[in-house]
PDB file of C-alpha atoms in Angstrom:
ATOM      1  CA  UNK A   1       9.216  50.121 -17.307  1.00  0.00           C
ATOM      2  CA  UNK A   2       5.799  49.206 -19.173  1.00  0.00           C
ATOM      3  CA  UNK A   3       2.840  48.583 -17.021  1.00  0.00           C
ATOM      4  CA  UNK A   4       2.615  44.973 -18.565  1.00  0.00           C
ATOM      5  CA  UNK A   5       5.937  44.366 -17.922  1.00  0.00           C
ATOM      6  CA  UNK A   6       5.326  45.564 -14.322  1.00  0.00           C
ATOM      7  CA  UNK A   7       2.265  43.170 -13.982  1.00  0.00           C
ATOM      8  CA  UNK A   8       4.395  40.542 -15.698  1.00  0.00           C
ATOM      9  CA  UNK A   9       6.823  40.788 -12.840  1.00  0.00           C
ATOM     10  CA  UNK A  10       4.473  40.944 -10.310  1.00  0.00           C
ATOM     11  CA  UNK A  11       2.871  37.866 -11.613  1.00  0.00           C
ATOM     12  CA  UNK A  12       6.158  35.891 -11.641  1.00  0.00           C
ATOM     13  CA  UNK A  13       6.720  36.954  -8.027  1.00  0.00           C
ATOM     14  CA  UNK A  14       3.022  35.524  -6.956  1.00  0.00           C
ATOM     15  CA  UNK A  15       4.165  32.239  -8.543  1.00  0.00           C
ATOM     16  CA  UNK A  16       6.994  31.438  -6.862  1.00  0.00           C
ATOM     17  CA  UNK A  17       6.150  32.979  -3.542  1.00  0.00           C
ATOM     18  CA  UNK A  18       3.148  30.496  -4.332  1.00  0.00           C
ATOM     19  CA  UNK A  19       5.528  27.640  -4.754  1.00  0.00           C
ATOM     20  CA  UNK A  20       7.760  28.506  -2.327  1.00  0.00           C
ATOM     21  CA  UNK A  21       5.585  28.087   0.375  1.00  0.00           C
ATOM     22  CA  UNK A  22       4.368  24.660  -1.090  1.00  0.00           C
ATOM     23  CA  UNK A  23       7.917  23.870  -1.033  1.00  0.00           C
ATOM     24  CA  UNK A  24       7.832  24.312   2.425  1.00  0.00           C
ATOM     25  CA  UNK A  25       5.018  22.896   3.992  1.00  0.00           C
ATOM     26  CA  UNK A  26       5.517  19.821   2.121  1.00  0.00           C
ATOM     27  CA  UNK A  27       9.261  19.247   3.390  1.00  0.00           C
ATOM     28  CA  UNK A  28       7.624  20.147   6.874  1.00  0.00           C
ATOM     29  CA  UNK A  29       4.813  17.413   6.572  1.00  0.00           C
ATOM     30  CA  UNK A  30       7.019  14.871   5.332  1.00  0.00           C
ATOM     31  CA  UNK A  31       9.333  15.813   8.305  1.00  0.00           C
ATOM     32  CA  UNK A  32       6.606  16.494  11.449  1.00  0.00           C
ATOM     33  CA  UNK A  33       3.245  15.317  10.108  1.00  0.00           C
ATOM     34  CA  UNK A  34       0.438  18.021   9.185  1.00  0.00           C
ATOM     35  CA  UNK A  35      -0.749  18.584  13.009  1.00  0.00           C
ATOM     36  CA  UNK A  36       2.803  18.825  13.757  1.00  0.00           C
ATOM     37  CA  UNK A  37       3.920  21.240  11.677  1.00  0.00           C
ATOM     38  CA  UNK A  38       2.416  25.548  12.729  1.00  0.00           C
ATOM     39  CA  UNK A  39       1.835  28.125   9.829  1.00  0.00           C
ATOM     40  CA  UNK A  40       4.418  30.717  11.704  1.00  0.00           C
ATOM     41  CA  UNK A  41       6.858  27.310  10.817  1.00  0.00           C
ATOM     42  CA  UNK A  42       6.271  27.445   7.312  1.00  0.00           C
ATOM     43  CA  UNK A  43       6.052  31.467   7.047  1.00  0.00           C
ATOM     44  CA  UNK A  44       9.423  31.466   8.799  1.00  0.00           C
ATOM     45  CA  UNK A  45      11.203  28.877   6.556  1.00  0.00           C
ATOM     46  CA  UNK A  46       9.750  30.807   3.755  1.00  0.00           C
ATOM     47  CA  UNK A  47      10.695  33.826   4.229  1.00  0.00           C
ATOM     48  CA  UNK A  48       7.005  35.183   4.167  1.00  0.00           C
ATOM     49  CA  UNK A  49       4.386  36.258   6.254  1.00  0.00           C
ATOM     50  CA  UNK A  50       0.997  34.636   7.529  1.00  0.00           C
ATOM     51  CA  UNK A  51      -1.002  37.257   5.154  1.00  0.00           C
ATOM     52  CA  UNK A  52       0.797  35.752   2.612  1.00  0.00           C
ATOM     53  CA  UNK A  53      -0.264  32.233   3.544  1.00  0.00           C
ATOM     54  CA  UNK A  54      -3.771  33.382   3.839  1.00  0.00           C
ATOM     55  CA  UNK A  55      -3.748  35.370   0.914  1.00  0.00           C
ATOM     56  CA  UNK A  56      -2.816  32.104  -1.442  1.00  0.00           C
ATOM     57  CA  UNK A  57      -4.734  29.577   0.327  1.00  0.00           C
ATOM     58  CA  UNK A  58      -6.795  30.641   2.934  1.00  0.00           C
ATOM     59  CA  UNK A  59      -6.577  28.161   5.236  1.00  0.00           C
ATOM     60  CA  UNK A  60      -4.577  25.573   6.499  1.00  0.00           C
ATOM     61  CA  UNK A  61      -6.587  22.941   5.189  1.00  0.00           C
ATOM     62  CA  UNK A  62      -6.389  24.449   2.103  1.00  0.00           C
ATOM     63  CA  UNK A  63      -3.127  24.862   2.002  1.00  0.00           C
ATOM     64  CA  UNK A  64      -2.456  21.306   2.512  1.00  0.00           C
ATOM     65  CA  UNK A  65      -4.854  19.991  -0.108  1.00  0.00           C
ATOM     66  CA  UNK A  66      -2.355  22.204  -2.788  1.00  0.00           C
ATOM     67  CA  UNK A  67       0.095  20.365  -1.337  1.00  0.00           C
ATOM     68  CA  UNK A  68      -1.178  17.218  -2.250  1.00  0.00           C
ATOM     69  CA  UNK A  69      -2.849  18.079  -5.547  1.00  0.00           C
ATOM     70  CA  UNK A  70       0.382  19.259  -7.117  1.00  0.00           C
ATOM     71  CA  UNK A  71       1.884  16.558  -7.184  1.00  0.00           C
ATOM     72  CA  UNK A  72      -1.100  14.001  -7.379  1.00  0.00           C
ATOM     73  CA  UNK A  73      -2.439  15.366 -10.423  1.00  0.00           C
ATOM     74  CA  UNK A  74       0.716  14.567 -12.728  1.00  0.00           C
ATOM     75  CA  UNK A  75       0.902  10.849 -10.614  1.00  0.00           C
ATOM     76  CA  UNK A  76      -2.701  10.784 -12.526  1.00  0.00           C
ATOM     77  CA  UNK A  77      -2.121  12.207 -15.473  1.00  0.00           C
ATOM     78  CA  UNK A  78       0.962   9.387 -15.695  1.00  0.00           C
ATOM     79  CA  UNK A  79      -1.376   6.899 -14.390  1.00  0.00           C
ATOM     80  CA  UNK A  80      -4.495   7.415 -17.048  1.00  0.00           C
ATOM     81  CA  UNK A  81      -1.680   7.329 -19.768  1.00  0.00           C
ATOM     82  CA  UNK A  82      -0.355   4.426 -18.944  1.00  0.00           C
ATOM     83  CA  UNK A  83      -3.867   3.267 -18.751  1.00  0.00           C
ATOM     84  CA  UNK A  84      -4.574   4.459 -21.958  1.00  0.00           C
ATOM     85  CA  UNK A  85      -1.673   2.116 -23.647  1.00  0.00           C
ATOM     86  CA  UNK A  86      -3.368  -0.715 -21.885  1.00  0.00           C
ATOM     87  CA  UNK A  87      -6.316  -0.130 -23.377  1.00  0.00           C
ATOM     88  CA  UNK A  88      -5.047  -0.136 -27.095  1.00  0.00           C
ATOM     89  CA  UNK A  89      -2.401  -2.749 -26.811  1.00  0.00           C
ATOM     90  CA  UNK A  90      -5.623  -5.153 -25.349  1.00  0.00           C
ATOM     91  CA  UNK A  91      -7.911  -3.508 -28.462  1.00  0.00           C
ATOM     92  CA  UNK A  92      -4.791  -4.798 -30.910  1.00  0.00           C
ATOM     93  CA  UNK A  93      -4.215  -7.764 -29.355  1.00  0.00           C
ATOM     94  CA  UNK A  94      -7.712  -8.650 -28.933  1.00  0.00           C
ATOM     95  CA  UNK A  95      -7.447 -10.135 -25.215  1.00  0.00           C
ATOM     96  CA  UNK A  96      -8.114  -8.840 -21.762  1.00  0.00           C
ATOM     97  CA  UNK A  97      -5.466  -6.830 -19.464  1.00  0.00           C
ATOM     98  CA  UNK A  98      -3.114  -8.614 -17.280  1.00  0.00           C
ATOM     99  CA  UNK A  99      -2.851  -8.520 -13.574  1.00  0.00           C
ATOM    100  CA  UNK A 100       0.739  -7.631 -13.780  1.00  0.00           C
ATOM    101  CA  UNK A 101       0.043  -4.697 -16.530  1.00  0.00           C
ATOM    102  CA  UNK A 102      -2.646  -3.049 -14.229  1.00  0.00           C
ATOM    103  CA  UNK A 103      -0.418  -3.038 -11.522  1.00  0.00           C
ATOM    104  CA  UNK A 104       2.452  -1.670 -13.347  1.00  0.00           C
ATOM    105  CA  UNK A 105       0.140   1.586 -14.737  1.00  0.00           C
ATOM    106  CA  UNK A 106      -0.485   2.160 -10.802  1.00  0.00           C
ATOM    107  CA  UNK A 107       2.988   1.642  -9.001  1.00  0.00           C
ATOM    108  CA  UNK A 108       5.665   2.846 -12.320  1.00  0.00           C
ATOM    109  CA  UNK A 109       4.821   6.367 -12.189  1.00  0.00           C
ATOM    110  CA  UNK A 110       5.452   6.997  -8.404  1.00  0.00           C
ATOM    111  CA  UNK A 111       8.650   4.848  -8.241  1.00  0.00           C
ATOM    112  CA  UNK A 112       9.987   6.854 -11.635  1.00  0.00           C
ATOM    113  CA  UNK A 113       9.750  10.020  -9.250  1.00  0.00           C
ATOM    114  CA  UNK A 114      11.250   8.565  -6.303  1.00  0.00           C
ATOM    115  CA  UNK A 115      14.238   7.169  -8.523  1.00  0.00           C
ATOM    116  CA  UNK A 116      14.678  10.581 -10.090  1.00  0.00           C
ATOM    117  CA  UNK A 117      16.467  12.015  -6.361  1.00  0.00           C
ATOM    118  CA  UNK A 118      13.902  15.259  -6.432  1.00  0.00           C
ATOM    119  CA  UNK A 119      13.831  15.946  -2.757  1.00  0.00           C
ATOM    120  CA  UNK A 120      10.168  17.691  -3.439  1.00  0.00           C
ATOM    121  CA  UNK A 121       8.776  14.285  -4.279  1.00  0.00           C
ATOM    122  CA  UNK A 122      10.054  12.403  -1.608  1.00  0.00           C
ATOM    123  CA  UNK A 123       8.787  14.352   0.589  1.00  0.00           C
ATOM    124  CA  UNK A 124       5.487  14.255  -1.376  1.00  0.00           C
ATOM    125  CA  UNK A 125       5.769  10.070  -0.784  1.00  0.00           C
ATOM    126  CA  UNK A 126       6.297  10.635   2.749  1.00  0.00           C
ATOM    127  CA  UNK A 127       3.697  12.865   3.437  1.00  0.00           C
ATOM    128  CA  UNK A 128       1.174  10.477   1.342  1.00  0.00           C
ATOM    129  CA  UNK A 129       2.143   7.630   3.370  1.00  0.00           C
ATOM    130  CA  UNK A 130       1.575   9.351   6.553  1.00  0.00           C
ATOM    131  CA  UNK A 131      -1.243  10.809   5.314  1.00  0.00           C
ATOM    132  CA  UNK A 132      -4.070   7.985   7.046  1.00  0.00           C
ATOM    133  CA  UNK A 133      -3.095   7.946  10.040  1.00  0.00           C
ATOM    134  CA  UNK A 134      -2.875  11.710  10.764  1.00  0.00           C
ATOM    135  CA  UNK A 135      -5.715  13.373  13.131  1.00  0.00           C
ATOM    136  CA  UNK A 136      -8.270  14.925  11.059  1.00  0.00           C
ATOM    137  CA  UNK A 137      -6.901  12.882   7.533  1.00  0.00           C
ATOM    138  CA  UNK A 138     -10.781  12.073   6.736  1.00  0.00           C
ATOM    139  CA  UNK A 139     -11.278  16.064   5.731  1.00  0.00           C
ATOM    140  CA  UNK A 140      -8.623  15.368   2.608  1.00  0.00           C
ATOM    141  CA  UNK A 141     -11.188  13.422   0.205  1.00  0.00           C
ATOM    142  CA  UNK A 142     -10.058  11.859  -2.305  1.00  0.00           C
ATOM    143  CA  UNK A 143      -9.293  14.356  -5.475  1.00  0.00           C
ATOM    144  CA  UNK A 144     -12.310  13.545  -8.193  1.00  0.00           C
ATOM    145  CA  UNK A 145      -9.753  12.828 -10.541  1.00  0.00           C
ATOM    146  CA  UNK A 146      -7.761  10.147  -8.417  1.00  0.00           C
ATOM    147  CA  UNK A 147     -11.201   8.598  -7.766  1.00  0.00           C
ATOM    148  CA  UNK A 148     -11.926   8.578 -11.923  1.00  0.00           C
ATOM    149  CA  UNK A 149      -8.494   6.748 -12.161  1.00  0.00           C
ATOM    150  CA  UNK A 150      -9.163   4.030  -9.656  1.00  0.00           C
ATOM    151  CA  UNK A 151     -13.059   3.517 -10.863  1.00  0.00           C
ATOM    152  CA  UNK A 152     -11.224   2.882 -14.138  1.00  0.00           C
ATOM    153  CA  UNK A 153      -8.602   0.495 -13.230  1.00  0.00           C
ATOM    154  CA  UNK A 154     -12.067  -1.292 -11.379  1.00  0.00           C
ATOM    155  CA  UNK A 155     -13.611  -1.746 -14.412  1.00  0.00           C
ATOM    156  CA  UNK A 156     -10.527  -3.290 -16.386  1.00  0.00           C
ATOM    157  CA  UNK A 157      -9.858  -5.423 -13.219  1.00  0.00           C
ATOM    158  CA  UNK A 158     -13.034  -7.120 -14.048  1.00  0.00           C
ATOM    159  CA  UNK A 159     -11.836  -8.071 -17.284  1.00  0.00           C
ATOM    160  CA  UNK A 160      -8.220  -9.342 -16.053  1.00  0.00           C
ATOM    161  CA  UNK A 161      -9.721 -11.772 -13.031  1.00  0.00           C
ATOM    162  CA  UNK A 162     -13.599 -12.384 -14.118  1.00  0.00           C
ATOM    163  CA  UNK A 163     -13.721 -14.034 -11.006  1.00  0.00           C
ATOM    164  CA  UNK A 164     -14.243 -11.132  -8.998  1.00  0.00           C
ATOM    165  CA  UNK A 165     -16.400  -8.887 -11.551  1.00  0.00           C
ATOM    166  CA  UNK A 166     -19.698  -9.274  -9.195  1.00  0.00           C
ATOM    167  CA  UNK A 167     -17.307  -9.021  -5.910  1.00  0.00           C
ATOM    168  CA  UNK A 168     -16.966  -5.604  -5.238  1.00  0.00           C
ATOM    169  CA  UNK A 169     -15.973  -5.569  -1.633  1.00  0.00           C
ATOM    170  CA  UNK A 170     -12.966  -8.439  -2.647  1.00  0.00           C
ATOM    171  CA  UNK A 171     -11.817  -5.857  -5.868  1.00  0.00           C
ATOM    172  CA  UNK A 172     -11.678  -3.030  -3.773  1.00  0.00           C
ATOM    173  CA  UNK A 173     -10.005  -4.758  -0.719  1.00  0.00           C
ATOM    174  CA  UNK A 174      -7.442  -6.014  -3.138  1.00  0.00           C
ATOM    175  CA  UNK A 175      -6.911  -2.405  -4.683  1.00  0.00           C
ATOM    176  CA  UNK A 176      -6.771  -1.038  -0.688  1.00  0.00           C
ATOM    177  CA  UNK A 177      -4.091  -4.001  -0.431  1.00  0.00           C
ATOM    178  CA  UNK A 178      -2.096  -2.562  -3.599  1.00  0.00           C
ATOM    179  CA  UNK A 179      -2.029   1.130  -2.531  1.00  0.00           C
ATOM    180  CA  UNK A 180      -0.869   0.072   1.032  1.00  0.00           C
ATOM    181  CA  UNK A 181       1.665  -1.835  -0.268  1.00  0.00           C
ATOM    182  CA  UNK A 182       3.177   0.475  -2.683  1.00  0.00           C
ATOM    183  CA  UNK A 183       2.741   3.404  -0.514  1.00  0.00           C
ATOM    184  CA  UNK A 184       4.733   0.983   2.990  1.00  0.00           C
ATOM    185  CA  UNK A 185       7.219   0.623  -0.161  1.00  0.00           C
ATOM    186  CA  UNK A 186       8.096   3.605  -0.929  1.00  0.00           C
ATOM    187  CA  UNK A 187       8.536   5.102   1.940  1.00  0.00           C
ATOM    188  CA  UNK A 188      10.906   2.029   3.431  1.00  0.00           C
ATOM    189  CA  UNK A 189      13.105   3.285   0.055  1.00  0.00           C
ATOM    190  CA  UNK A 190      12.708   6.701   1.266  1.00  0.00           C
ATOM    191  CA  UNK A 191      13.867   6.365   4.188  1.00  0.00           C
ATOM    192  CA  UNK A 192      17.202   3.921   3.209  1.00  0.00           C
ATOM    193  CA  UNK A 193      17.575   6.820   0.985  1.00  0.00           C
ATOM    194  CA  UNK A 194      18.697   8.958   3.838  1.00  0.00           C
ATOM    195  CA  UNK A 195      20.953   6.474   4.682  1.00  0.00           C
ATOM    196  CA  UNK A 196      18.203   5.019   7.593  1.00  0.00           C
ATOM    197  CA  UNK A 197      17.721   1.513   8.148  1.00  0.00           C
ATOM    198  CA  UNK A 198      13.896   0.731   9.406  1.00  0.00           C
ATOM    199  CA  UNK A 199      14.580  -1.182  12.034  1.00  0.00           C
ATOM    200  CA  UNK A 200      10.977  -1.985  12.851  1.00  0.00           C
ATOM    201  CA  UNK A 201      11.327  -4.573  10.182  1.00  0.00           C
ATOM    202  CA  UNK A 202      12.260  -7.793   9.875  1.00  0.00           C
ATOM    203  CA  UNK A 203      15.429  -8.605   8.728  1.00  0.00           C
ATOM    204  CA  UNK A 204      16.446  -4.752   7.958  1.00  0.00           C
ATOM    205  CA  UNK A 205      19.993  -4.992   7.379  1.00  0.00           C
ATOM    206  CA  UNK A 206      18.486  -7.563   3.894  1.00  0.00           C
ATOM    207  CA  UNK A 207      16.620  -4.151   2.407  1.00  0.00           C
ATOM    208  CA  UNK A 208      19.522  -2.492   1.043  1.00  0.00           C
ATOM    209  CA  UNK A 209      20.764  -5.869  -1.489  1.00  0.00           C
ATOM    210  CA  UNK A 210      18.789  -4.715  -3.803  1.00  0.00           C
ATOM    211  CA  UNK A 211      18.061  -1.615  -5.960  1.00  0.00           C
ATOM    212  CA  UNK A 212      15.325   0.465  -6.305  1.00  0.00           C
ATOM    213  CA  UNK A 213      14.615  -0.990 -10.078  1.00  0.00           C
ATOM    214  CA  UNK A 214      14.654  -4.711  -8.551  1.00  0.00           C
ATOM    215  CA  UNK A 215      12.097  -3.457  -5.773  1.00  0.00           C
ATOM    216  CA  UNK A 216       9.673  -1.818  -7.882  1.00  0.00           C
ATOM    217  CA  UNK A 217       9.743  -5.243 -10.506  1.00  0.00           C
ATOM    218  CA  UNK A 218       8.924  -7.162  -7.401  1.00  0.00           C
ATOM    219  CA  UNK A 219       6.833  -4.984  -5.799  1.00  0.00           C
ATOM    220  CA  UNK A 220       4.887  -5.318  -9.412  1.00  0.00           C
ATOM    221  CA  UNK A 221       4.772  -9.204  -9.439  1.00  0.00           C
ATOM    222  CA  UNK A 222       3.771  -9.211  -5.685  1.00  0.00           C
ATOM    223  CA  UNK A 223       0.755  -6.936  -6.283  1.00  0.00           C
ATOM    224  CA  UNK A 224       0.126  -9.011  -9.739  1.00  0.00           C
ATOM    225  CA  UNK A 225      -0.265 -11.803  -7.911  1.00  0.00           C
ATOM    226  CA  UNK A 226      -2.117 -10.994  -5.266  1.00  0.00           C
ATOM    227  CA  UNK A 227      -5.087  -9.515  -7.607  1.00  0.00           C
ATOM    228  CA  UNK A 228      -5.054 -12.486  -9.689  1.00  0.00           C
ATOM    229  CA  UNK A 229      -5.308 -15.060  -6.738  1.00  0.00           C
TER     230      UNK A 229
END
């Protein structure tokens, strides 16, 4: 065998012991949280060992910030896109973005992934929405790029409600109120997805009449609505 092919080999094997071990950790987050879930858990369900771990990531820590980058990056890749198509339709058109369009670019990308069935991204949505409330969540800034996205959908906020273009603490309260809600969302349709019923609800058994698509449009007009008000 040719040393390049060799190397070749080798580098395919870093790669998916690489994304193995993602694979992993991110199931176990989703499942037991971040403190709950040990490194000799994720090197066993691997099939690795802890120089392996450290070799790829160093640290925990760093470990799980791969785990949320991953996936994060394409949500804003999606995100700025859809952003984008804002931007010219409003050029074109020669009028100001809608409520309901903004919210749309933020809340369609994630709910296309958690219709698609991948297991790997709902257990990306479940460890996002656990995410705040997890000891030590404060370490896990914000990725500069997810902060670029959200500054941007600021700025074209103030041209859909003028109202609140000198209010900053009421925009970004209302954006806070739009990630919560989308995030409490999808991870009630995670769970039904298991066949679960969230009982800490009100009215539970009413979740499951409709689909996923009729969530997400009134998840959409909910949000809308509430940044317009």
């Amino acid at each position: 065998m040719a040393a390049q092919d060799t190397i070749s080999l080798r580098t395919e094997s870093a790669v998916a012991t690489y994304d193995r071990i993602l694979d992993i950790a991110e199931a176990l987050f989703a499942a037991h949280g971040i403190q709950g879930t040990s490194i000799r858990q994720i090197t066993e369900l691997a099939k690795v060992n802890v120089a392996a771990v450290n070799y790829h990531f160093g640290t925990k820590d760093k470990l799980v910030e791969a785990v949320i980058q991953r996936r994060f990056q394409r949500l804003e890749e999606e995100r700025a896109l859809a952003l984008d198509r804002i931007e010219e339709r409003c050029r074109r058109e020669n009028r100001a973005p809608t409520t309901e369009e903004l919210a749309s670019a933020l809340v369609q990308p994630p709910f296309r992934h958690l219709r698609s069935g991948d297991a790997g991204w709902l257990n990306f949505i479940r460890v996002l929405a656990r995410l705040i409330w997890e000891p030590g969540a404060e370490k896990f800034a914000p990725l500069p790029s997810s902060l670029g996205i959200f500054e941007r959908f600021d700025g074209m906020l103030k041209l859909a409600v003028p109202s609140l273009a000198s209010d900053d603490a009421r925009r970004r309260w209302r954006l806070a109120f739009l990630r919560s809600a989308s995030q409490q969302t999808m991870l009630t349709l995670a769970t039904l997805r298991d066949a679960q019923v969230p009982n800490a609800l009100a009215f539970p058994g009413d979740l499951t009449l409709m689909s996923e698509e009729e969530v997400e449009r009134e998840l959409i007009r909910f949000v809308a609505a509430g940044l317009a008000s």
